[in-house]
PDB file of C-alpha atoms and ligand atoms in Angstrom:
ATOM      1  CA  MET Q   1      65.569 111.613 109.898  1.00 47.00           C
ATOM      2  CA  ASN Q   2      67.750 112.053 113.072  1.00 51.00           C
ATOM      3  CA  ALA Q   3      68.782 108.363 113.793  1.00 56.00           C
ATOM      4  CA  PRO Q   4      71.991 107.838 115.696  1.00 83.00           C
ATOM      5  CA  ALA Q   5      74.399 107.141 112.425  1.00 97.00           C
ATOM      6  CA  LYS Q   6      78.043 106.853 112.131  1.00 98.00           C
ATOM      7  CA  LEU Q   7      80.602 105.267 109.948  1.00 98.00           C
ATOM      8  CA  THR Q   8      83.475 103.350 111.648  1.00 98.00           C
ATOM      9  CA  ILE Q   9      86.897 102.884 109.561  1.00 98.00           C
ATOM     10  CA  LEU Q  10      87.988  99.296 110.639  1.00 98.00           C
ATOM     11  CA  GLY Q  11      90.929  99.422 108.132  1.00 98.00           C
ATOM     12  CA  SER Q  12      92.948 102.334 106.913  1.00 98.00           C
ATOM     13  CA  GLY Q  13      95.646 100.475 105.456  1.00 98.00           C
ATOM     14  CA  ASN Q  14      96.689  99.622 101.884  1.00 97.00           C
ATOM     15  CA  SER Q  15      96.733  95.866 100.427  1.00 97.00           C
ATOM     16  CA  ALA Q  16      99.989  95.024 102.544  1.00 97.00           C
ATOM     17  CA  GLY Q  17      98.746  96.706 105.661  1.00 97.00           C
ATOM     18  CA  VAL Q  18     101.168  98.577 108.089  1.00 98.00           C
ATOM     19  CA  PRO Q  19     103.599  97.074 109.163  1.00 98.00           C
ATOM     20  CA  ALA Q  20     103.522  94.686 106.045  1.00 97.00           C
ATOM     21  CA  LEU Q  21     104.962  91.222 106.624  1.00 97.00           C
ATOM     22  CA  PHE Q  22     108.129  90.832 108.447  1.00 97.00           C
ATOM     23  CA  ASN Q  23     107.391  94.154 110.387  1.00 97.00           C
ATOM     24  CA  HIS Q  24     108.133  96.365 107.397  1.00 98.00           C
ATOM     25  CA  TRP Q  25     107.115  99.958 108.718  1.00 98.00           C
ATOM     26  CA  GLY Q  26     108.648 101.907 105.684  1.00 98.00           C
ATOM     27  CA  ALA Q  27     108.582 105.621 106.778  1.00 98.00           C
ATOM     28  CA  CYS Q  28     105.869 105.006 109.271  1.00 98.00           C
ATOM     29  CA  ASP Q  29     107.079 105.474 113.302  1.00 98.00           C
ATOM     30  CA  SER Q  30     106.356 102.096 114.634  1.00 98.00           C
ATOM     31  CA  ASN Q  31     105.792 103.812 117.727  1.00 98.00           C
ATOM     32  CA  GLU Q  32     102.705 105.828 116.515  1.00 98.00           C
ATOM     33  CA  PRO Q  33      99.624 103.843 117.311  1.00 98.00           C
ATOM     34  CA  LYS Q  34      97.809 105.437 114.421  1.00 98.00           C
ATOM     35  CA  ASN Q  35     100.398 103.907 111.735  1.00 98.00           C
ATOM     36  CA  ARG Q  36      99.283 100.207 112.556  1.00 98.00           C
ATOM     37  CA  ARG Q  37      96.805  99.811 109.766  1.00 98.00           C
ATOM     38  CA  ARG Q  38      94.598  96.877 108.798  1.00 98.00           C
ATOM     39  CA  ARG Q  39      93.147  96.093 105.408  1.00 98.00           C
ATOM     40  CA  ALA Q  40      89.903  97.702 103.943  1.00 97.00           C
ATOM     41  CA  CYS Q  41      86.664  97.407 105.861  1.00 98.00           C
ATOM     42  CA  ALA Q  42      84.221 100.130 107.155  1.00 98.00           C
ATOM     43  CA  VAL Q  43      80.811  99.859 108.707  1.00 98.00           C
ATOM     44  CA  PHE Q  44      78.127 102.069 108.395  1.00 98.00           C
ATOM     45  CA  GLN Q  45      75.888 102.003 111.315  1.00 98.00           C
ATOM     46  CA  VAL Q  46      72.213 103.575 111.581  1.00 97.00           C
ATOM     47  CA  GLU Q  47      70.195 102.757 114.763  1.00 95.00           C
ATOM     48  CA  GLU Q  48      70.739  98.918 114.985  1.00 95.00           C
ATOM     49  CA  LYS Q  49      71.383  98.420 111.276  1.00 97.00           C
ATOM     50  CA  ILE Q  50      74.786  97.326 110.370  1.00 97.00           C
ATOM     51  CA  LEU Q  51      76.228  97.594 106.773  1.00 98.00           C
ATOM     52  CA  VAL Q  52      79.758  96.360 106.260  1.00 98.00           C
ATOM     53  CA  VAL Q  53      81.773  97.611 103.359  1.00 98.00           C
ATOM     54  CA  ASP Q  54      84.209  95.167 102.282  1.00 98.00           C
ATOM     55  CA  THR Q  55      85.531  92.250 104.416  1.00 98.00           C
ATOM     56  CA  GLY Q  56      89.680  92.326 103.874  1.00 97.00           C
ATOM     57  CA  PRO Q  57      91.754  89.694 105.334  1.00 98.00           C
ATOM     58  CA  ASP Q  58      91.692  91.363 108.806  1.00 98.00           C
ATOM     59  CA  PHE Q  59      88.026  91.097 108.786  1.00 98.00           C
ATOM     60  CA  ARG Q  60      87.276  88.874 111.803  1.00 97.00           C
ATOM     61  CA  ASP Q  61      89.589  90.470 114.266  1.00 96.00           C
ATOM     62  CA  GLN Q  62      88.596  94.068 113.242  1.00 97.00           C
ATOM     63  CA  PHE Q  63      84.707  93.407 113.622  1.00 97.00           C
ATOM     64  CA  ASN Q  64      85.096  91.488 116.941  1.00 96.00           C
ATOM     65  CA  GLN Q  65      87.318  94.381 118.312  1.00 95.00           C
ATOM     66  CA  ALA Q  66      84.407  96.781 117.680  1.00 95.00           C
ATOM     67  CA  GLY Q  67      81.940  94.628 119.347  1.00 94.00           C
ATOM     68  CA  TRP Q  68      79.032  94.448 116.924  1.00 94.00           C
ATOM     69  CA  THR Q  69      76.794  91.211 117.055  1.00 92.00           C
ATOM     70  CA  ARG Q  70      75.031  91.581 113.731  1.00 93.00           C
ATOM     71  CA  ILE Q  71      75.279  92.101 110.147  1.00 95.00           C
ATOM     72  CA  ASP Q  72      72.326  93.275 107.947  1.00 95.00           C
ATOM     73  CA  ALA Q  73      74.311  93.457 104.527  1.00 97.00           C
ATOM     74  CA  VAL Q  74      77.778  93.712 103.152  1.00 98.00           C
ATOM     75  CA  LEU Q  75      78.684  95.713 100.285  1.00 98.00           C
ATOM     76  CA  TYR Q  76      81.764  94.807  98.288  1.00 98.00           C
ATOM     77  CA  THR Q  77      83.282  97.762  96.458  1.00 98.00           C
ATOM     78  CA  HIS Q  78      85.110  95.518  94.087  1.00 98.00           C
ATOM     79  CA  TYR Q  79      86.770  92.100  93.821  1.00 98.00           C
ATOM     80  CA  HIS Q  80      90.504  92.742  94.824  1.00 98.00           C
ATOM     81  CA  GLY Q  81      91.774  90.493  97.247  1.00 97.00           C
ATOM     82  CA  ASP Q  82      92.479  92.929 100.116  1.00 98.00           C
ATOM     83  CA  HIS Q  83      88.795  93.978 100.198  1.00 98.00           C
ATOM     84  CA  VAL Q  84      87.514  90.473  99.820  1.00 98.00           C
ATOM     85  CA  HIS Q  85      89.540  87.825 101.706  1.00 98.00           C
ATOM     86  CA  GLY Q  86      87.810  87.684 104.859  1.00 98.00           C
ATOM     87  CA  ILE Q  87      84.585  86.560 103.083  1.00 98.00           C
ATOM     88  CA  ASP Q  88      84.674  82.916 104.832  1.00 96.00           C
ATOM     89  CA  GLU Q  89      84.231  84.584 108.297  1.00 95.00           C
ATOM     90  CA  LEU Q  90      80.574  85.141 106.927  1.00 95.00           C
ATOM     91  CA  ARG Q  91      79.860  81.829 107.255  1.00 90.00           C
ATOM     92  CA  TYR Q  92      79.174  82.449 110.840  1.00 85.00           C
ATOM     93  CA  VAL Q  93      76.650  84.816 110.135  1.00 82.00           C
ATOM     94  CA  ALA Q  94      74.471  82.359 108.409  1.00 68.00           C
ATOM     95  CA  ARG Q  95      74.226  80.219 111.701  1.00 64.00           C
ATOM     96  CA  THR Q  96      72.299  83.146 113.271  1.00 64.00           C
ATOM     97  CA  GLY Q  97      69.687  83.023 110.529  1.00 64.00           C
ATOM     98  CA  GLY Q  98      69.371  82.783 106.758  1.00 81.00           C
ATOM     99  CA  ARG Q  99      71.314  84.055 104.119  1.00 93.00           C
ATOM    100  CA  LEU Q 100      73.249  87.266 104.141  1.00 95.00           C
ATOM    101  CA  ASP Q 101      72.551  90.016 101.479  1.00 96.00           C
ATOM    102  CA  VAL Q 102      75.389  90.871  99.627  1.00 98.00           C
ATOM    103  CA  TYR Q 103      75.428  93.724  97.136  1.00 98.00           C
ATOM    104  CA  GLY Q 104      78.125  94.676  94.354  1.00 98.00           C
ATOM    105  CA  ASN Q 105      78.350  95.735  90.840  1.00 98.00           C
ATOM    106  CA  ALA Q 106      78.268  93.294  88.070  1.00 98.00           C
ATOM    107  CA  SER Q 107      82.029  92.660  87.744  1.00 98.00           C
ATOM    108  CA  THR Q 108      82.407  92.208  91.368  1.00 98.00           C
ATOM    109  CA  LEU Q 109      79.494  89.549  92.022  1.00 98.00           C
ATOM    110  CA  ASP Q 110      80.413  87.790  88.921  1.00 98.00           C
ATOM    111  CA  ASN Q 111      84.131  87.524  90.188  1.00 98.00           C
ATOM    112  CA  LEU Q 112      83.096  86.564  93.602  1.00 98.00           C
ATOM    113  CA  GLN Q 113      80.491  83.892  92.499  1.00 98.00           C
ATOM    114  CA  THR Q 114      83.167  82.263  90.545  1.00 98.00           C
ATOM    115  CA  ARG Q 115      85.964  82.333  93.301  1.00 98.00           C
ATOM    116  CA  PHE Q 116      83.564  81.511  96.090  1.00 98.00           C
ATOM    117  CA  SER Q 117      80.843  79.534  94.652  1.00 97.00           C
ATOM    118  CA  TYR Q 118      80.673  77.481  97.646  1.00 96.00           C
ATOM    119  CA  LEU Q 119      79.410  80.514  99.540  1.00 96.00           C
ATOM    120  CA  PHE Q 120      77.057  81.495  97.234  1.00 96.00           C
ATOM    121  CA  ALA Q 121      75.639  78.234  95.853  1.00 95.00           C
ATOM    122  CA  GLY Q 122      76.791  75.793  98.347  1.00 93.00           C
ATOM    123  CA  SER Q 123      79.227  72.723  97.553  1.00 93.00           C
ATOM    124  CA  PRO Q 124      78.162  69.529  95.415  1.00 93.00           C
ATOM    125  CA  ASP Q 125      79.417  67.229  98.689  1.00 94.00           C
ATOM    126  CA  GLY Q 126      77.115  69.358 100.996  1.00 90.00           C
ATOM    127  CA  LEU Q 127      80.052  70.499 103.277  1.00 90.00           C
ATOM    128  CA  TYR Q 128      79.317  74.156 102.315  1.00 90.00           C
ATOM    129  CA  GLN Q 129      75.842  75.541 102.416  1.00 90.00           C
ATOM    130  CA  SER Q 130      74.580  78.474 100.360  1.00 93.00           C
ATOM    131  CA  ILE Q 131      75.008  81.450 102.743  1.00 94.00           C
ATOM    132  CA  LEU Q 132      75.392  84.490 100.636  1.00 96.00           C
ATOM    133  CA  LYS Q 133      72.409  86.081  98.581  1.00 96.00           C
ATOM    134  CA  PRO Q 134      73.829  88.314  95.774  1.00 98.00           C
ATOM    135  CA  HIS Q 135      72.205  91.603  94.780  1.00 98.00           C
ATOM    136  CA  MET Q 136      73.468  93.180  91.673  1.00 98.00           C
ATOM    137  CA  ILE Q 137      73.790  96.865  91.624  1.00 98.00           C
ATOM    138  CA  MET Q 138      73.169  97.790  88.100  1.00 97.00           C
ATOM    139  CA  ASP Q 139      74.821 100.740  86.176  1.00 96.00           C
ATOM    140  CA  ASN Q 140      71.347 102.507  86.003  1.00 97.00           C
ATOM    141  CA  GLN Q 141      71.129 102.542  89.746  1.00 98.00           C
ATOM    142  CA  TYR Q 142      74.519 104.466  90.365  1.00 98.00           C
ATOM    143  CA  GLY Q 143      73.884 108.072  91.565  1.00 97.00           C
ATOM    144  CA  LYS Q 144      70.366 107.060  92.474  1.00 98.00           C
ATOM    145  CA  PRO Q 145      69.112 106.491  96.204  1.00 98.00           C
ATOM    146  CA  MET Q 146      68.490 102.925  97.408  1.00 98.00           C
ATOM    147  CA  THR Q 147      68.322 100.906 100.458  1.00 98.00           C
ATOM    148  CA  ILE Q 148      70.959  98.459 101.556  1.00 98.00           C
ATOM    149  CA  GLY Q 149      70.701  96.403 104.859  1.00 97.00           C
ATOM    150  CA  GLY Q 150      67.731  98.836 105.839  1.00 97.00           C
ATOM    151  CA  ILE Q 151      70.054 101.836 105.355  1.00 98.00           C
ATOM    152  CA  PRO Q 152      69.282 104.577 103.007  1.00 98.00           C
ATOM    153  CA  CYS Q 153      72.202 105.276 100.807  1.00 98.00           C
ATOM    154  CA  THR Q 154      73.384 106.362  97.149  1.00 98.00           C
ATOM    155  CA  PRO Q 155      76.278 104.128  95.485  1.00 98.00           C
ATOM    156  CA  PHE Q 156      78.426 105.806  92.726  1.00 98.00           C
ATOM    157  CA  GLU Q 157      80.633 104.471  90.072  1.00 98.00           C
ATOM    158  CA  GLN Q 158      84.519 105.069  90.699  1.00 98.00           C
ATOM    159  CA  ASP Q 159      87.386 104.394  88.137  1.00 98.00           C
ATOM    160  CA  HIS Q 160      89.800 102.270  89.711  1.00 98.00           C
ATOM    161  CA  GLY Q 161      92.183 101.718  86.696  1.00 97.00           C
ATOM    162  CA  THR Q 162      91.604  98.092  85.983  1.00 94.00           C
ATOM    163  CA  CYS Q 163      88.148  97.633  87.118  1.00 97.00           C
ATOM    164  CA  VAL Q 164      84.982  99.860  88.323  1.00 98.00           C
ATOM    165  CA  SER Q 165      84.633 100.125  91.885  1.00 98.00           C
ATOM    166  CA  THR Q 166      81.708 101.396  94.035  1.00 98.00           C
ATOM    167  CA  GLY Q 167      81.671 104.173  96.355  1.00 98.00           C
ATOM    168  CA  LEU Q 168      78.671 104.585  98.860  1.00 98.00           C
ATOM    169  CA  ARG Q 169      77.387 107.736 100.208  1.00 98.00           C
ATOM    170  CA  VAL Q 170      75.145 107.720 103.444  1.00 98.00           C
ATOM    171  CA  GLY Q 171      73.443 110.864 104.382  1.00 97.00           C
ATOM    172  CA  ASP Q 172      76.288 113.693 104.688  1.00 98.00           C
ATOM    173  CA  VAL Q 173      79.426 111.169 104.605  1.00 98.00           C
ATOM    174  CA  ALA Q 174      80.740 109.048 101.662  1.00 98.00           C
ATOM    175  CA  TYR Q 175      83.067 106.330 101.679  1.00 98.00           C
ATOM    176  CA  SER Q 176      85.360 106.047  98.442  1.00 98.00           C
ATOM    177  CA  VAL Q 177      87.992 103.230  98.808  1.00 98.00           C
ATOM    178  CA  ASP Q 178      90.013 102.109  95.755  1.00 97.00           C
ATOM    179  CA  LEU Q 179      89.589 104.667  93.005  1.00 98.00           C
ATOM    180  CA  VAL Q 180      92.056 106.652  90.671  1.00 98.00           C
ATOM    181  CA  ASN Q 181      89.327 109.349  89.674  1.00 97.00           C
ATOM    182  CA  LEU Q 182      85.842 110.103  89.495  1.00 98.00           C
ATOM    183  CA  ASP Q 183      83.803 111.005  86.457  1.00 97.00           C
ATOM    184  CA  ALA Q 184      81.173 113.869  86.469  1.00 98.00           C
ATOM    185  CA  ALA Q 185      78.491 111.710  87.611  1.00 98.00           C
ATOM    186  CA  GLY Q 186      80.444 110.435  90.653  1.00 98.00           C
ATOM    187  CA  ILE Q 187      81.525 114.103  91.509  1.00 98.00           C
ATOM    188  CA  ALA Q 188      77.823 114.986  91.189  1.00 98.00           C
ATOM    189  CA  ALA Q 189      76.952 112.056  93.624  1.00 98.00           C
ATOM    190  CA  LEU Q 190      79.367 113.678  96.164  1.00 97.00           C
ATOM    191  CA  ARG Q 191      78.402 117.181  96.041  1.00 95.00           C
ATOM    192  CA  GLY Q 192      77.017 118.464  99.260  1.00 94.00           C
ATOM    193  CA  VAL Q 193      78.820 115.763 101.292  1.00 98.00           C
ATOM    194  CA  LYS Q 194      80.122 116.941 104.598  1.00 98.00           C
ATOM    195  CA  THR Q 195      82.981 114.306 105.162  1.00 98.00           C
ATOM    196  CA  TRP Q 196      84.531 112.243 102.169  1.00 98.00           C
ATOM    197  CA  VAL Q 197      86.751 109.193 103.189  1.00 98.00           C
ATOM    198  CA  VAL Q 198      88.712 108.582 100.109  1.00 98.00           C
ATOM    199  CA  ASP Q 199      91.688 106.377  98.715  1.00 98.00           C
ATOM    200  CA  GLY Q 200      94.711 108.665  98.617  1.00 97.00           C
ATOM    201  CA  GLY Q 201      97.108 105.682  98.488  1.00 96.00           C
ATOM    202  CA  ALA Q 202      99.371 107.004  95.621  1.00 95.00           C
ATOM    203  CA  TYR Q 203     100.518 109.693  97.714  1.00 97.00           C
ATOM    204  CA  HIS Q 204     102.753 112.089  95.876  1.00 96.00           C
ATOM    205  CA  HIS Q 205     102.251 110.563  92.625  1.00 92.00           C
ATOM    206  CA  GLU Q 206     101.059 113.120  89.795  1.00 87.00           C
ATOM    207  CA  ASN Q 207      99.503 110.693  87.458  1.00 89.00           C
ATOM    208  CA  PRO Q 208      98.745 107.474  89.249  1.00 92.00           C
ATOM    209  CA  LEU Q 209      97.277 104.308  87.496  1.00 94.00           C
ATOM    210  CA  VAL Q 210      94.978 102.491  90.100  1.00 96.00           C
ATOM    211  CA  HIS Q 211      95.013 104.651  93.217  1.00 97.00           C
ATOM    212  CA  ALA Q 212      94.363 108.379  93.518  1.00 97.00           C
ATOM    213  CA  GLY Q 213      97.230 110.617  94.938  1.00 97.00           C
ATOM    214  CA  LEU Q 214      97.133 113.867  96.949  1.00 97.00           C
ATOM    215  CA  PRO Q 215      97.104 116.277  93.803  1.00 96.00           C
ATOM    216  CA  ARG Q 216      94.172 114.313  92.044  1.00 97.00           C
ATOM    217  CA  LEU Q 217      92.075 114.455  95.453  1.00 97.00           C
ATOM    218  CA  TYR Q 218      93.181 118.310  96.217  1.00 97.00           C
ATOM    219  CA  ASP Q 219      91.506 118.671  92.454  1.00 97.00           C
ATOM    220  CA  LEU Q 220      88.370 116.607  92.851  1.00 98.00           C
ATOM    221  CA  ASN Q 221      87.550 118.234  95.982  1.00 98.00           C
ATOM    222  CA  GLU Q 222      87.521 121.634  94.416  1.00 97.00           C
ATOM    223  CA  LYS Q 223      84.498 120.367  92.717  1.00 97.00           C
ATOM    224  CA  ILE Q 224      82.959 118.403  95.505  1.00 98.00           C
ATOM    225  CA  GLY Q 225      83.454 120.931  98.531  1.00 97.00           C
ATOM    226  CA  ALA Q 226      83.611 118.545 101.305  1.00 98.00           C
ATOM    227  CA  GLU Q 227      84.518 120.248 104.503  1.00 98.00           C
ATOM    228  CA  THR Q 228      86.513 117.301 105.699  1.00 98.00           C
ATOM    229  CA  VAL Q 229      88.381 114.819 103.378  1.00 98.00           C
ATOM    230  CA  VAL Q 230      89.797 111.632 105.461  1.00 98.00           C
ATOM    231  CA  ILE Q 231      92.466 109.753 103.456  1.00 98.00           C
ATOM    232  CA  VAL Q 232      92.627 106.005 103.527  1.00 98.00           C
ATOM    233  CA  ASN Q 233      94.210 103.230 101.716  1.00 98.00           C
ATOM    234  CA  LEU Q 234      97.584 104.516 103.257  1.00 98.00           C
ATOM    235  CA  SER Q 235     100.646 102.765 102.603  1.00 97.00           C
ATOM    236  CA  ALA Q 236     103.924 102.326 104.753  1.00 98.00           C
ATOM    237  CA  LYS Q 237     105.320 105.459 102.868  1.00 98.00           C
ATOM    238  CA  MET Q 238     102.725 107.512 104.538  1.00 98.00           C
ATOM    239  CA  ASP Q 239     103.517 108.379 108.372  1.00 98.00           C
ATOM    240  CA  TYR Q 240     100.537 109.587 110.338  1.00 98.00           C
ATOM    241  CA  GLN Q 241     102.090 112.663 111.793  1.00 98.00           C
ATOM    242  CA  THR Q 242     103.941 113.718 108.667  1.00 98.00           C
ATOM    243  CA  LEU Q 243     100.533 113.358 106.760  1.00 98.00           C
ATOM    244  CA  ARG Q 244      98.839 115.688 109.562  1.00 98.00           C
ATOM    245  CA  ARG Q 245     101.685 118.311 109.031  1.00 98.00           C
ATOM    246  CA  GLU Q 246     101.679 118.323 105.289  1.00 98.00           C
ATOM    247  CA  LEU Q 247      98.099 117.976 104.104  1.00 98.00           C
ATOM    248  CA  ARG Q 248      96.059 120.799 103.202  1.00 97.00           C
ATOM    249  CA  PRO Q 249      93.518 122.470 105.530  1.00 98.00           C
ATOM    250  CA  GLY Q 250      90.403 120.095 105.757  1.00 98.00           C
ATOM    251  CA  PHE Q 251      92.318 117.255 104.955  1.00 98.00           C
ATOM    252  CA  GLU Q 252      93.546 114.654 107.312  1.00 98.00           C
ATOM    253  CA  PRO Q 253      94.821 111.089 107.531  1.00 98.00           C
ATOM    254  CA  GLY Q 254      92.408 108.344 108.664  1.00 98.00           C
ATOM    255  CA  TYR Q 255      93.033 105.524 111.011  1.00 98.00           C
ATOM    256  CA  ASP Q 256      91.700 102.442 112.144  1.00 98.00           C
ATOM    257  CA  GLY Q 257      88.987 102.777 114.664  1.00 98.00           C
ATOM    258  CA  MET Q 258      88.123 106.312 113.373  1.00 98.00           C
ATOM    259  CA  GLU Q 259      84.535 107.249 113.791  1.00 98.00           C
ATOM    260  CA  ILE Q 260      82.526 109.597 111.737  1.00 98.00           C
ATOM    261  CA  PRO Q 261      79.228 110.856 112.659  1.00 98.00           C
ATOM    262  CA  VAL Q 262      76.511 110.748 109.955  1.00 98.00           C
ATOM    263  CA  THR Q 263      73.473 112.835 109.303  1.00 96.00           C
ATOM    264  CA  ILE Q 264      70.940 111.339 107.366  1.00 93.00           C
TER     265      ILE Q 264
HETATM  266 ZN1   ZN M 301      91.502  97.555  94.554  1.00 51.19          ZN
END
């Protein structure tokens, strides 16, 4: 299949974004545009199909700025607020026709259907209609090809410390936000990938609990062998130009609006 395809990183920041509230830039140079980072959201596009991965608090602005006018499905990697809290914006998708297909693992969908029951089931007073249709990714589907929103892909399991998050591979590109480590099955799902976009938010931390640091990613990619590793989940401690200088060859910092070609 040689369909025109790409991954667009709409949000390369950590949960606080950069600058964080009160214009906290931390170690980041405020004059470097690539240091301005919104919360997690990415889009896989294959021909006209649009698969959104996470809808963080900045989702509406991010998506509008990119200019797409359709969404075929949304995958939620996990239930943390910085990946979810733009979910109300999806009400507008339903106005353009039917319920929107939403994918996630059991813990993610259970959590979302509790917190945002009005979007899945509607509200008793009739104010909210049911606009989201849940599709659970079962444990035995991890590492196996499937189709989400008309896009062929392979989900894989990630250890995020306090929960299991879902990574997604489409062709030769994989997107791995919010993880601290991968097991052998996750590594196997990623093997042969050309570009790996991955959470490096713990930066220099040697033994992080929730997000991976650079030492962990260097070790993992010894086994995965991605040509290019793009670091996301970037915090205010992680200045773009400093990262470019200090990262090992083949590793680079991501930024909002970064586009990565996908070969399927
Ligand atoms: Zn998280």
